[in-house]
Structures are given as structure tokens and as C-alpha cells.
PDB file of C-alpha atoms in Angstrom:
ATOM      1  CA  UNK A  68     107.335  87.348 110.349  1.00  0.00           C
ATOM      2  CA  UNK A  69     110.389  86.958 112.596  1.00  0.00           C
ATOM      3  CA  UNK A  70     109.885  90.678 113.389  1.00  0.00           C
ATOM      4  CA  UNK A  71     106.526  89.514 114.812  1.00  0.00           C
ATOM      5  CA  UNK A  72     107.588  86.621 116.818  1.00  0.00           C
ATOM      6  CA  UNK A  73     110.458  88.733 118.772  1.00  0.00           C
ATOM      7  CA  UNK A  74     107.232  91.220 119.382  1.00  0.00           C
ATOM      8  CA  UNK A  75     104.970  88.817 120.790  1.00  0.00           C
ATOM      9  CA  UNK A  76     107.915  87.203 122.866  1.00  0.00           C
ATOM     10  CA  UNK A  77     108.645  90.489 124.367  1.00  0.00           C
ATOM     11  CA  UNK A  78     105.069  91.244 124.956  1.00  0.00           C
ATOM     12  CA  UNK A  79     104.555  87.478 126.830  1.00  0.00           C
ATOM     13  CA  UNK A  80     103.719  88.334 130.512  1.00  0.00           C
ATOM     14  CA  UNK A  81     102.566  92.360 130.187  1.00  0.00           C
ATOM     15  CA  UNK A  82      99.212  92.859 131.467  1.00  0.00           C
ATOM     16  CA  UNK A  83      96.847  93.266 128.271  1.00  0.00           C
ATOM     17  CA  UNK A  84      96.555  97.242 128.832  1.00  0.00           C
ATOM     18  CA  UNK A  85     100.570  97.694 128.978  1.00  0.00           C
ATOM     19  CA  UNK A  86     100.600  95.401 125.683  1.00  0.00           C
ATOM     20  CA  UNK A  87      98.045  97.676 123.907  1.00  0.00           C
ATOM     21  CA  UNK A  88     100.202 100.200 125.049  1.00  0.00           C
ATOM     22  CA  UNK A  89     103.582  98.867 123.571  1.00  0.00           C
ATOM     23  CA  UNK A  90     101.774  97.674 120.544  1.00  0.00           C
ATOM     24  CA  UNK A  91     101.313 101.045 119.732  1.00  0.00           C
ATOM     25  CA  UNK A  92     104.568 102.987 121.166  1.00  0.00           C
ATOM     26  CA  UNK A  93     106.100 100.478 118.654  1.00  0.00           C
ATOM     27  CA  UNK A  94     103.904 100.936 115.877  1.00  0.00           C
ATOM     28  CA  UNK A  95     104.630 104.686 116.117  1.00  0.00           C
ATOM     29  CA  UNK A  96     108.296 104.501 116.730  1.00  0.00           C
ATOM     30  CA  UNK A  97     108.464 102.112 113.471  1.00  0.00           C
ATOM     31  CA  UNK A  98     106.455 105.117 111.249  1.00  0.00           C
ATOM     32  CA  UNK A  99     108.654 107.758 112.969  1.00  0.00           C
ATOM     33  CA  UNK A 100     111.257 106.292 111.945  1.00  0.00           C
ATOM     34  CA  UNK A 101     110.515 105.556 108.034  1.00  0.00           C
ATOM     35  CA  UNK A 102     108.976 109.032 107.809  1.00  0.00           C
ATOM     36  CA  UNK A 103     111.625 110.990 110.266  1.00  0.00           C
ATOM     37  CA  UNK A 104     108.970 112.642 111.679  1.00  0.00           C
ATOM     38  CA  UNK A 105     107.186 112.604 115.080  1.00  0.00           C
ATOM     39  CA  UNK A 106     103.507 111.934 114.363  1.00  0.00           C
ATOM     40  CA  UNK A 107     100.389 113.398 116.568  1.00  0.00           C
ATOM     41  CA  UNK A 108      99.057 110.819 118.700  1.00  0.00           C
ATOM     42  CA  UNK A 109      95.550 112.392 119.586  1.00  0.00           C
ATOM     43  CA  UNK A 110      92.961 109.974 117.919  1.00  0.00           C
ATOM     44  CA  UNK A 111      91.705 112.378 115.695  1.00  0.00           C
ATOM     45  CA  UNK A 112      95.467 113.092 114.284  1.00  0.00           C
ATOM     46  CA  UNK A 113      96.106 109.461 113.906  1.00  0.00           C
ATOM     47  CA  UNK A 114      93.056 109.095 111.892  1.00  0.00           C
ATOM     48  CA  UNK A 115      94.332 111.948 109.584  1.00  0.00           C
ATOM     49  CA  UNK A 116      97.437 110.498 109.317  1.00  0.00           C
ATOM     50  CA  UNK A 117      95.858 107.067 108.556  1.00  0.00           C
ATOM     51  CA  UNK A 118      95.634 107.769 104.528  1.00  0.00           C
ATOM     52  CA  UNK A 119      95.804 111.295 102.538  1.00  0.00           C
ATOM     53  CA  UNK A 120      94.641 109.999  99.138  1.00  0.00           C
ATOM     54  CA  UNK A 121      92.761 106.643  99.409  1.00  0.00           C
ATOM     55  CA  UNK A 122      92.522 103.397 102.012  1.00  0.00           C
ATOM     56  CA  UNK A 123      92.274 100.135 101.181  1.00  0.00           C
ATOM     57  CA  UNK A 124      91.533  97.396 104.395  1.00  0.00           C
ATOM     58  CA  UNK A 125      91.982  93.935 104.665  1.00  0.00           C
ATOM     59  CA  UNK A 126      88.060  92.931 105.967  1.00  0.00           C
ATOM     60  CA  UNK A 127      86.426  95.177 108.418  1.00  0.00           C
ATOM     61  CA  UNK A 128      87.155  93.626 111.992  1.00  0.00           C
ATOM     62  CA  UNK A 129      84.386  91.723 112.912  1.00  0.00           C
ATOM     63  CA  UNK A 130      83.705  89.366 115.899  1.00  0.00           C
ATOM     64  CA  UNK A 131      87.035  86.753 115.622  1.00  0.00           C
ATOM     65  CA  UNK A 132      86.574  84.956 112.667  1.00  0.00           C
ATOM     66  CA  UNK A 133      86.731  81.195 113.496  1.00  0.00           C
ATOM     67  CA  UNK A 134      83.488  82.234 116.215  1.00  0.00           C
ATOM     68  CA  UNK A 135      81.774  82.869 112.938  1.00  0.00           C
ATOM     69  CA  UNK A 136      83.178  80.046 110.579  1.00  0.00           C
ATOM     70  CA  UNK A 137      82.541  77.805 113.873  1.00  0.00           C
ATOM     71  CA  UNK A 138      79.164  79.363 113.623  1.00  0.00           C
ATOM     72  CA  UNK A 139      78.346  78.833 110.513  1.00  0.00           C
ATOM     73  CA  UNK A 140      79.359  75.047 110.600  1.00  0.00           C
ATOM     74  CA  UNK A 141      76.938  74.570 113.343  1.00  0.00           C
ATOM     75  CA  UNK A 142      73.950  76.156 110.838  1.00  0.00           C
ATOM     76  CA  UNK A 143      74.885  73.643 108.203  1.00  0.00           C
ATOM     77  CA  UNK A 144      75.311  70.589 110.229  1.00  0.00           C
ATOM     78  CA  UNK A 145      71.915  71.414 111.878  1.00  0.00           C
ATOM     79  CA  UNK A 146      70.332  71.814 108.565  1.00  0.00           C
ATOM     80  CA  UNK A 147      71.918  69.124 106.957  1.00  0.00           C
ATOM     81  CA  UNK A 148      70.704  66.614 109.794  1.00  0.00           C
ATOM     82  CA  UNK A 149      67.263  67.535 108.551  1.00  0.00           C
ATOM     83  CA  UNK A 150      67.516  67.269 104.419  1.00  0.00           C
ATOM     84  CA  UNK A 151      70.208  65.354 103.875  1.00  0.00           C
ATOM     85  CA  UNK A 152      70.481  62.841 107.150  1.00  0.00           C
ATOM     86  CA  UNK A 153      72.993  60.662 105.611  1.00  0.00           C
ATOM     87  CA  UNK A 154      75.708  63.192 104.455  1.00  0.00           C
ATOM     88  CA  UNK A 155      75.300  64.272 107.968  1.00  0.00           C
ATOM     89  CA  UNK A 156      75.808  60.749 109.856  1.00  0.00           C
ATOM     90  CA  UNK A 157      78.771  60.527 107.728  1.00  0.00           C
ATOM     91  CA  UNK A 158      80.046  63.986 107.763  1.00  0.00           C
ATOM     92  CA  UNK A 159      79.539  65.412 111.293  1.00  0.00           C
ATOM     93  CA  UNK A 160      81.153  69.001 111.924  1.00  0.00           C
ATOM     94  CA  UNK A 161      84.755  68.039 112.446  1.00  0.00           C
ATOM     95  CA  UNK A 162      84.529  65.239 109.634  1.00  0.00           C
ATOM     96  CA  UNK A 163      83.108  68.041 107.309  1.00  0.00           C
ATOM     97  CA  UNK A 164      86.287  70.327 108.511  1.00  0.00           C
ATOM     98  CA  UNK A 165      88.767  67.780 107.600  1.00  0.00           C
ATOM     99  CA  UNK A 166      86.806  67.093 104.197  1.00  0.00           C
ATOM    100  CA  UNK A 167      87.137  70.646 103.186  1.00  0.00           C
ATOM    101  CA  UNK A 168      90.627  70.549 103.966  1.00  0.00           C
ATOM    102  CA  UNK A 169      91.571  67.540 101.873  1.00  0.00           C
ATOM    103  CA  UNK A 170      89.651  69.161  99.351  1.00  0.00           C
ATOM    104  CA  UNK A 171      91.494  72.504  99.436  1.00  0.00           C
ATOM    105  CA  UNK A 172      94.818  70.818  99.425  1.00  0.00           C
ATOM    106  CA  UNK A 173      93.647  68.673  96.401  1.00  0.00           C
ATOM    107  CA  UNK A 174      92.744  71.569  94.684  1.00  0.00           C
ATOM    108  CA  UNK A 175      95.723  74.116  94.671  1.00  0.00           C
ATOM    109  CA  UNK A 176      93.823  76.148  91.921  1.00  0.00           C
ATOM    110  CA  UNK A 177      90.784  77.070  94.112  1.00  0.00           C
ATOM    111  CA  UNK A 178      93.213  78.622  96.827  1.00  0.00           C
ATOM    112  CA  UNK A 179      92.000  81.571  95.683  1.00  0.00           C
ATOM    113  CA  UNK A 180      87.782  80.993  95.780  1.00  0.00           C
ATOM    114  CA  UNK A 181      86.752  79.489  99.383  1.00  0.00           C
ATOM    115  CA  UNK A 182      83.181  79.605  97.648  1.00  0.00           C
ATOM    116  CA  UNK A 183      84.407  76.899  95.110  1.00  0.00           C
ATOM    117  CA  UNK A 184      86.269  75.193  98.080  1.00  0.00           C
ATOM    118  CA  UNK A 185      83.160  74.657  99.954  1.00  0.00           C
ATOM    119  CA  UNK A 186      80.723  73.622  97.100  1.00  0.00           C
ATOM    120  CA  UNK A 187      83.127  71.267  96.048  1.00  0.00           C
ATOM    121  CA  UNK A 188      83.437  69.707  99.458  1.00  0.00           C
ATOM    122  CA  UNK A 189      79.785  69.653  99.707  1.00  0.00           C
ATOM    123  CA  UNK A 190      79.268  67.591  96.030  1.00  0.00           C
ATOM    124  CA  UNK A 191      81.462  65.510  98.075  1.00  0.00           C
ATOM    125  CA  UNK A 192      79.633  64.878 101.059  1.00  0.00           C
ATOM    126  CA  UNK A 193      75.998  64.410  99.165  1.00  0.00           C
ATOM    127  CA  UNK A 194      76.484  63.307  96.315  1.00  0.00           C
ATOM    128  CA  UNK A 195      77.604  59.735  97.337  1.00  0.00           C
ATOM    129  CA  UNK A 196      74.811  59.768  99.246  1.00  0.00           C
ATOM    130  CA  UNK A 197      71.879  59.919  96.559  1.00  0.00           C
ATOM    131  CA  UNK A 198      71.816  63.713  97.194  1.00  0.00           C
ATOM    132  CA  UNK A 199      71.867  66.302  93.431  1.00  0.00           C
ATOM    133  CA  UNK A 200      73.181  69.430  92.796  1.00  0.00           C
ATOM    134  CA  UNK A 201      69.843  71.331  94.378  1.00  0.00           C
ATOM    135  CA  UNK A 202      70.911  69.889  98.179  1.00  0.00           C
ATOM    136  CA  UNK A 203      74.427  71.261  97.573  1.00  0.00           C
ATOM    137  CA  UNK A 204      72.989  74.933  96.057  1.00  0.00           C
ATOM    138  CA  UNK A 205      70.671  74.750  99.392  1.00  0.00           C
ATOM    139  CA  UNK A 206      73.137  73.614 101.770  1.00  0.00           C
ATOM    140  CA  UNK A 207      75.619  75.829 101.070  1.00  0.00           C
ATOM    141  CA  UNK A 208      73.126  79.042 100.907  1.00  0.00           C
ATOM    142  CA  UNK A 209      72.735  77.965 104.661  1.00  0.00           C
ATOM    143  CA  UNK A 210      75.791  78.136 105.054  1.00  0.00           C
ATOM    144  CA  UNK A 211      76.501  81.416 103.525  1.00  0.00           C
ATOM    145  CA  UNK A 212      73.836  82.781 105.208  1.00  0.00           C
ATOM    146  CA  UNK A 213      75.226  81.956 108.692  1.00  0.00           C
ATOM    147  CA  UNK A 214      78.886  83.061 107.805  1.00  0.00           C
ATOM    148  CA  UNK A 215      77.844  86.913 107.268  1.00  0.00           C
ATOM    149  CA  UNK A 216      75.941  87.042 110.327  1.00  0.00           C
ATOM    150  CA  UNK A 217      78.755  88.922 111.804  1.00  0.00           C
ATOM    151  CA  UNK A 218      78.570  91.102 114.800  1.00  0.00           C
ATOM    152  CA  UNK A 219      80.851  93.749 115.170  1.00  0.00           C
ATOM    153  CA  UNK A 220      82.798  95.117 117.531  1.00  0.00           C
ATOM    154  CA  UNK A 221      81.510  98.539 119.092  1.00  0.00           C
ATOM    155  CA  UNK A 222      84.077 101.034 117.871  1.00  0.00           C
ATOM    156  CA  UNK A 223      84.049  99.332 114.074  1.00  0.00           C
ATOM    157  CA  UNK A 224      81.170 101.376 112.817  1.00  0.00           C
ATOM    158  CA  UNK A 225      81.741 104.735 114.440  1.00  0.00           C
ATOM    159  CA  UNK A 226      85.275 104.380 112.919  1.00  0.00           C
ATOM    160  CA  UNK A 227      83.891 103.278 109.505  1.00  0.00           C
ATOM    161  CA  UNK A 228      81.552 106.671 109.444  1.00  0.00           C
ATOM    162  CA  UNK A 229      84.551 108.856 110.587  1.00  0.00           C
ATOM    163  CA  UNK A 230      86.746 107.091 107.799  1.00  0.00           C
ATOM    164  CA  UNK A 231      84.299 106.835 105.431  1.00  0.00           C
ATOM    165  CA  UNK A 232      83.577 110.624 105.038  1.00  0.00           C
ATOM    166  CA  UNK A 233      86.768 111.885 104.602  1.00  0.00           C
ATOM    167  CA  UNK A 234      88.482 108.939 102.373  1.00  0.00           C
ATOM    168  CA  UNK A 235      87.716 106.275  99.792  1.00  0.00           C
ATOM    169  CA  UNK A 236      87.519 103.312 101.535  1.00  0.00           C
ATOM    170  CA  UNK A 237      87.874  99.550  99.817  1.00  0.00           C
ATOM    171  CA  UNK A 238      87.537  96.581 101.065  1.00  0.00           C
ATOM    172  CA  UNK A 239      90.107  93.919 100.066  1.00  0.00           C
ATOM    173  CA  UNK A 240      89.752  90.453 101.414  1.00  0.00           C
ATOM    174  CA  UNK A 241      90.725  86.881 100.379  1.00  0.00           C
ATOM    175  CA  UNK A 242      87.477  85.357 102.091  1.00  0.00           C
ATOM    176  CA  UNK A 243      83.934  85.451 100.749  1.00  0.00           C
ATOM    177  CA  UNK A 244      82.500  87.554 103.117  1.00  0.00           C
ATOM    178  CA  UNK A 245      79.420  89.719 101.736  1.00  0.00           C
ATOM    179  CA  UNK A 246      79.543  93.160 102.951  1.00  0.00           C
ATOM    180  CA  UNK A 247      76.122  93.986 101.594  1.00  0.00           C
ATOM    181  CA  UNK A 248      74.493  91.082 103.148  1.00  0.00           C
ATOM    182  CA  UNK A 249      76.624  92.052 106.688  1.00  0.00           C
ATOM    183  CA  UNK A 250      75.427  95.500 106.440  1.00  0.00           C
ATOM    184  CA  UNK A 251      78.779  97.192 105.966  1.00  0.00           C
ATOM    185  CA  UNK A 252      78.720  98.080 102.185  1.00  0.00           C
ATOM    186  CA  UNK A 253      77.562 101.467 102.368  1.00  0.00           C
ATOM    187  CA  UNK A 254      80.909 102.491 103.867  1.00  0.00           C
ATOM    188  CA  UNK A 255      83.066 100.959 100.540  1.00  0.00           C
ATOM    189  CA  UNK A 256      83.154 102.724  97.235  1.00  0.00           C
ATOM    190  CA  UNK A 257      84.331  98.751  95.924  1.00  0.00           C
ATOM    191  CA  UNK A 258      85.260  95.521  97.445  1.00  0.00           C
ATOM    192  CA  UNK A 259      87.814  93.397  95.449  1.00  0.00           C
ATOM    193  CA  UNK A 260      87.885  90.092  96.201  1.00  0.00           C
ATOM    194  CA  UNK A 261      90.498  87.324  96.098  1.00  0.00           C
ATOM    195  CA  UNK A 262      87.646  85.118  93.805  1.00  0.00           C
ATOM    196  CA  UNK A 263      86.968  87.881  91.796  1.00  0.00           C
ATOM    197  CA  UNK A 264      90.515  88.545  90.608  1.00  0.00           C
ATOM    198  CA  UNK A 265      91.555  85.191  90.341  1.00  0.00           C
ATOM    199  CA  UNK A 266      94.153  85.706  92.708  1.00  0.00           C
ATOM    200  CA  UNK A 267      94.597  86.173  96.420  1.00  0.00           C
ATOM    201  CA  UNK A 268      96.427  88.366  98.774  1.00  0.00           C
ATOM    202  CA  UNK A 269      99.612  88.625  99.261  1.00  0.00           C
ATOM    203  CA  UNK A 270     100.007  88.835  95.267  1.00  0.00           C
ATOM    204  CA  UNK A 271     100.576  92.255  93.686  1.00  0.00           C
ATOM    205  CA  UNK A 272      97.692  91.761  91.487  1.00  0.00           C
ATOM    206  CA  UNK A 273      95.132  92.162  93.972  1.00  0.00           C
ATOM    207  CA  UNK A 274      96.150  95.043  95.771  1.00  0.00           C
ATOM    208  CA  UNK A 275      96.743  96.511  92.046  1.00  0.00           C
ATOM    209  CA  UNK A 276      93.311  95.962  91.387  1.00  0.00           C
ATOM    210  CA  UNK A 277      92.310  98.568  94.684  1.00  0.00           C
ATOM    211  CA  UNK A 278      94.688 100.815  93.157  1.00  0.00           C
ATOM    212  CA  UNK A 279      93.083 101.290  89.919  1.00  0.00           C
ATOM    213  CA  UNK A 280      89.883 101.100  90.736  1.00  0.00           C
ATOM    214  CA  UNK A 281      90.662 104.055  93.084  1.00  0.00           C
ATOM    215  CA  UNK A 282      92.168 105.409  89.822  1.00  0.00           C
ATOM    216  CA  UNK A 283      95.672 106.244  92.503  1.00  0.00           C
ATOM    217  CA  UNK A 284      98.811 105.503  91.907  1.00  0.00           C
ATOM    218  CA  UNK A 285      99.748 102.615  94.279  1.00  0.00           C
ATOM    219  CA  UNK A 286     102.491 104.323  96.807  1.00  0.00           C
ATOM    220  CA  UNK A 287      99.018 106.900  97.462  1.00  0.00           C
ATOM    221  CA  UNK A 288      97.205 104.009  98.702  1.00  0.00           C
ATOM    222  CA  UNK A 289      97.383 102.849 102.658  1.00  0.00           C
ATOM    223  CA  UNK A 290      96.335  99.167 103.082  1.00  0.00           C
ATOM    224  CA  UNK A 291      95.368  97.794 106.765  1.00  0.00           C
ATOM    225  CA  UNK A 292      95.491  94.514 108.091  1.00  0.00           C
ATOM    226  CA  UNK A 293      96.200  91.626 110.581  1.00  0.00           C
ATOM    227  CA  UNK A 294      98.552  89.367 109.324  1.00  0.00           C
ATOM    228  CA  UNK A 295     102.279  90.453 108.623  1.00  0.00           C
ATOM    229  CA  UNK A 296     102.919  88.171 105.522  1.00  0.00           C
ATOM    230  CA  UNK A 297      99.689  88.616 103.384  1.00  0.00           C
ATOM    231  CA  UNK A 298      98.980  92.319 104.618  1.00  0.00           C
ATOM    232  CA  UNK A 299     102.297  93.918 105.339  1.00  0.00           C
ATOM    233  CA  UNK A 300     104.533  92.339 103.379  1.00  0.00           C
ATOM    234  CA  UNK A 301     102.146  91.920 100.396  1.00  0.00           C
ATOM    235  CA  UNK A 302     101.361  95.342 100.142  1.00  0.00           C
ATOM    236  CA  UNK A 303     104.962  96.802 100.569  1.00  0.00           C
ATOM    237  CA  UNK A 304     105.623  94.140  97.607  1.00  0.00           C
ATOM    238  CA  UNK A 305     103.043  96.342  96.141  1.00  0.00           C
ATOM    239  CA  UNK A 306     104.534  99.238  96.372  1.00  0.00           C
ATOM    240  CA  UNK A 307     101.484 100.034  99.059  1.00  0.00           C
ATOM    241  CA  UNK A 308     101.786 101.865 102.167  1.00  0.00           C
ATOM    242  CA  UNK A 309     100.642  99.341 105.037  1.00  0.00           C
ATOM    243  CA  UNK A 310      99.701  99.606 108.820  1.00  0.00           C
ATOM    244  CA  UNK A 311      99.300  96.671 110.803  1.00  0.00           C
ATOM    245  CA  UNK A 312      96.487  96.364 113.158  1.00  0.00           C
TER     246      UNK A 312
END
């Protein structure tokens, strides 16, 4: 992580091309320098290079995440304003926010299900007020629904179909995205999920659980994601290859 702030501080002020740029003259040099070897740079060699036996990745990179959680929150405020117009009076977006916060810090044993996390928060908001358990189920399918409407970026599924036919791909997330319902499942042999193991990321367990349901030994496995603690650090801890994107 402190690795990470000295990058971005030395990156402050570079135009955004010259920063791309560095990003990844520095991502190489760090590789070169584990591996002792000079790696191609052409895009199709870097691809190769990307995983020989099997690739796990942290969610598929999607439109920035809070634009779709933000999203999302809009849906279920609208709809409840029209079912359940008390929970909404007294739970407006931001109130709703804060709710599901208190209700995640409460609740230290649903850090890994964000499903549970926001059905729970939702009892909370309509039950109190004369609402049952069918305006919850409905309320949060509307929100669901909302949250894997998920646009990607241009160069995610070309790079999915390129991937996808020359490696096992699995997806590996601690949200509840739904790749079948975003349209992206065809490209994953598996997706494990933070819910479904019981545990999240960066814990060994779950990148364990990639491993063997690869059937590959761990350090044959190359796991890609954003953030430096729960991606990098997590799977090194994992005995995982890592690149950070």
C-alpha cells in the first residue's frame, strides 16, 4: 500500500497518456525484475505472458462501480416511493446509504455477503413501517436488477474472447455481481464468490477455492485486480501469481 501511494505521488501532475505510460514501464520493470527476464511488450506477447496454466480476475472491469451502485440506489428509491411511500420519506437515498452502513458495521459476520447486508438493511427500513417480508424480497430484486445493468468498457469483451480461448478464466469477486444476468458468463468456466465461500478476498481461502476448482496448483494460477491489499497482496499470501491493473 505504501508502494502505491509513492506511485501515485510521483505520477501527480503527468498528463494522463504519460501516466498510462509509466504505469506500465513500471509494471514491466517490477516483472522483469522478479522473473530476470525482459518480457515482449507487443499486445499480443503480453497477453501470452498474462497466464500459462489458468487466470483467475478480480470482476471483469465494468463502467466504475459506484456509477452503478449510485445507479442502482436511484432504481430502488424510485420504486420504493411507489410501494412502500413511508420507508421512502424516511429513508431517502443518502439516509438508506448511511443505514446500510450502520448495518454492515453492526454486523461484522455479513462482511462477507453484501446480499445479506442489503436485505437486512431493507427489513430495517420497512418493516417499522407496516411493510412484510414480500416488500423487502421485491425491493431488493429491484435493486439487484439495476446493479447488473453494467455497461462495459469497449476493449473488455474483445479481451474476454481473446482470453477466453486460450485460458481458463474465473471470476473471483467479493461483490454480488451476477455475471449471467450481466451477460459475461459465457467467458468463465466458474465464478467463486466471497458469499459463496463464506469468506472474502484478501483471505487465502478464496483464492484457494479458484485454485481447485481449476484443479492447478496455486503458484500456476495468475490473479488480476485493482486494489493492492485485497488483490495483490492477498493473492501473493496465496501463494498466487498477481498483476495489478
Amino acid at each position: 500500500v505504501e508502494a502505491r501511494r509513492r506511485l501515485v505521488g510521483q505520477q501527480q501532475g503527468r498528463p494522463r497518456r504519460e501516466r498510462a505510460r509509466h504505469g506500465d514501464a513500471c509494471a514491466l520493470a517490477r516483472r522483469e525484475t522478479r522473473h530476470r527476464h525482459v518480457e515482449p511488450v507487443g499486445e499480443a506477447d503480453r497477453v501470452a505472458h498474462l497466464a500459462r496454466s489458468g487466470w483467475v480476475a478480480d470482476a471483469p472491469h465494468e463502467q466504475p462501480q459506484l456509477d452503478v451502485l449510485a445507479r442502482a440506489e436511484e432504481r430502488l428509491d424510485a420504486w420504493l416511493k411507489i410501494h412502500c411511500p413511508r420507508a421512502a420519506a424516511a429513508y431517502p437515498i443518502a439516509a438508506m446509504r448511511n443505514l446500510r452502513e450502520r448495518v454492515a458495521a453492526e454486523n461484522p459476520h455479513l462482511s462477507h455477503d453484501f446480499t445479506a447486508q442489503r436485505c437486512l438493511s431493507l427489513r430495517h427500513a420497512l418493516i417499522p413501517h407496516g411493510y412484510g417480508e414480500a416488500h423487502v424480497d421485491a425491493a431488493f430484486a429491484e435493486y439487484y436488477a439495476a446493479r447488473n445493468e453494467v455497461d462495459c468498457y469497449a476493449d473488455v469483451l474483445p479481451a474476454l474472447e481473446r482470453l477466453a480461448a486460450r485460458y481458463p478464466l474465473v471470476s473471483l469477486s467479493n461483490g454480488n455481481a451476477d455475471l449471467r444476468r450481466i451477460g459475461l458468463d459465457r467467458f468463465f468456466r466458474f465464478s467463486v464468490s466471497a458469499r459463496d465461500c463464506g469468506v472474502g478476498k484478501p483471505a487465502p481461502a478464496i483464492f484457494h477455492a479458484a485454485g481447485a476448482g481449476l484443479n492447478l496448483p496455486t503458484h500456476a494460477v495468475l490473479h488480476v485486480g485493482d486494489d493492492a491489499e485485497l488483490d495483490v497482496a492477498g493473492a501473493h499470501a496465496a501463494d498466487l501469481r498477481s498483476a495489478w491493473i
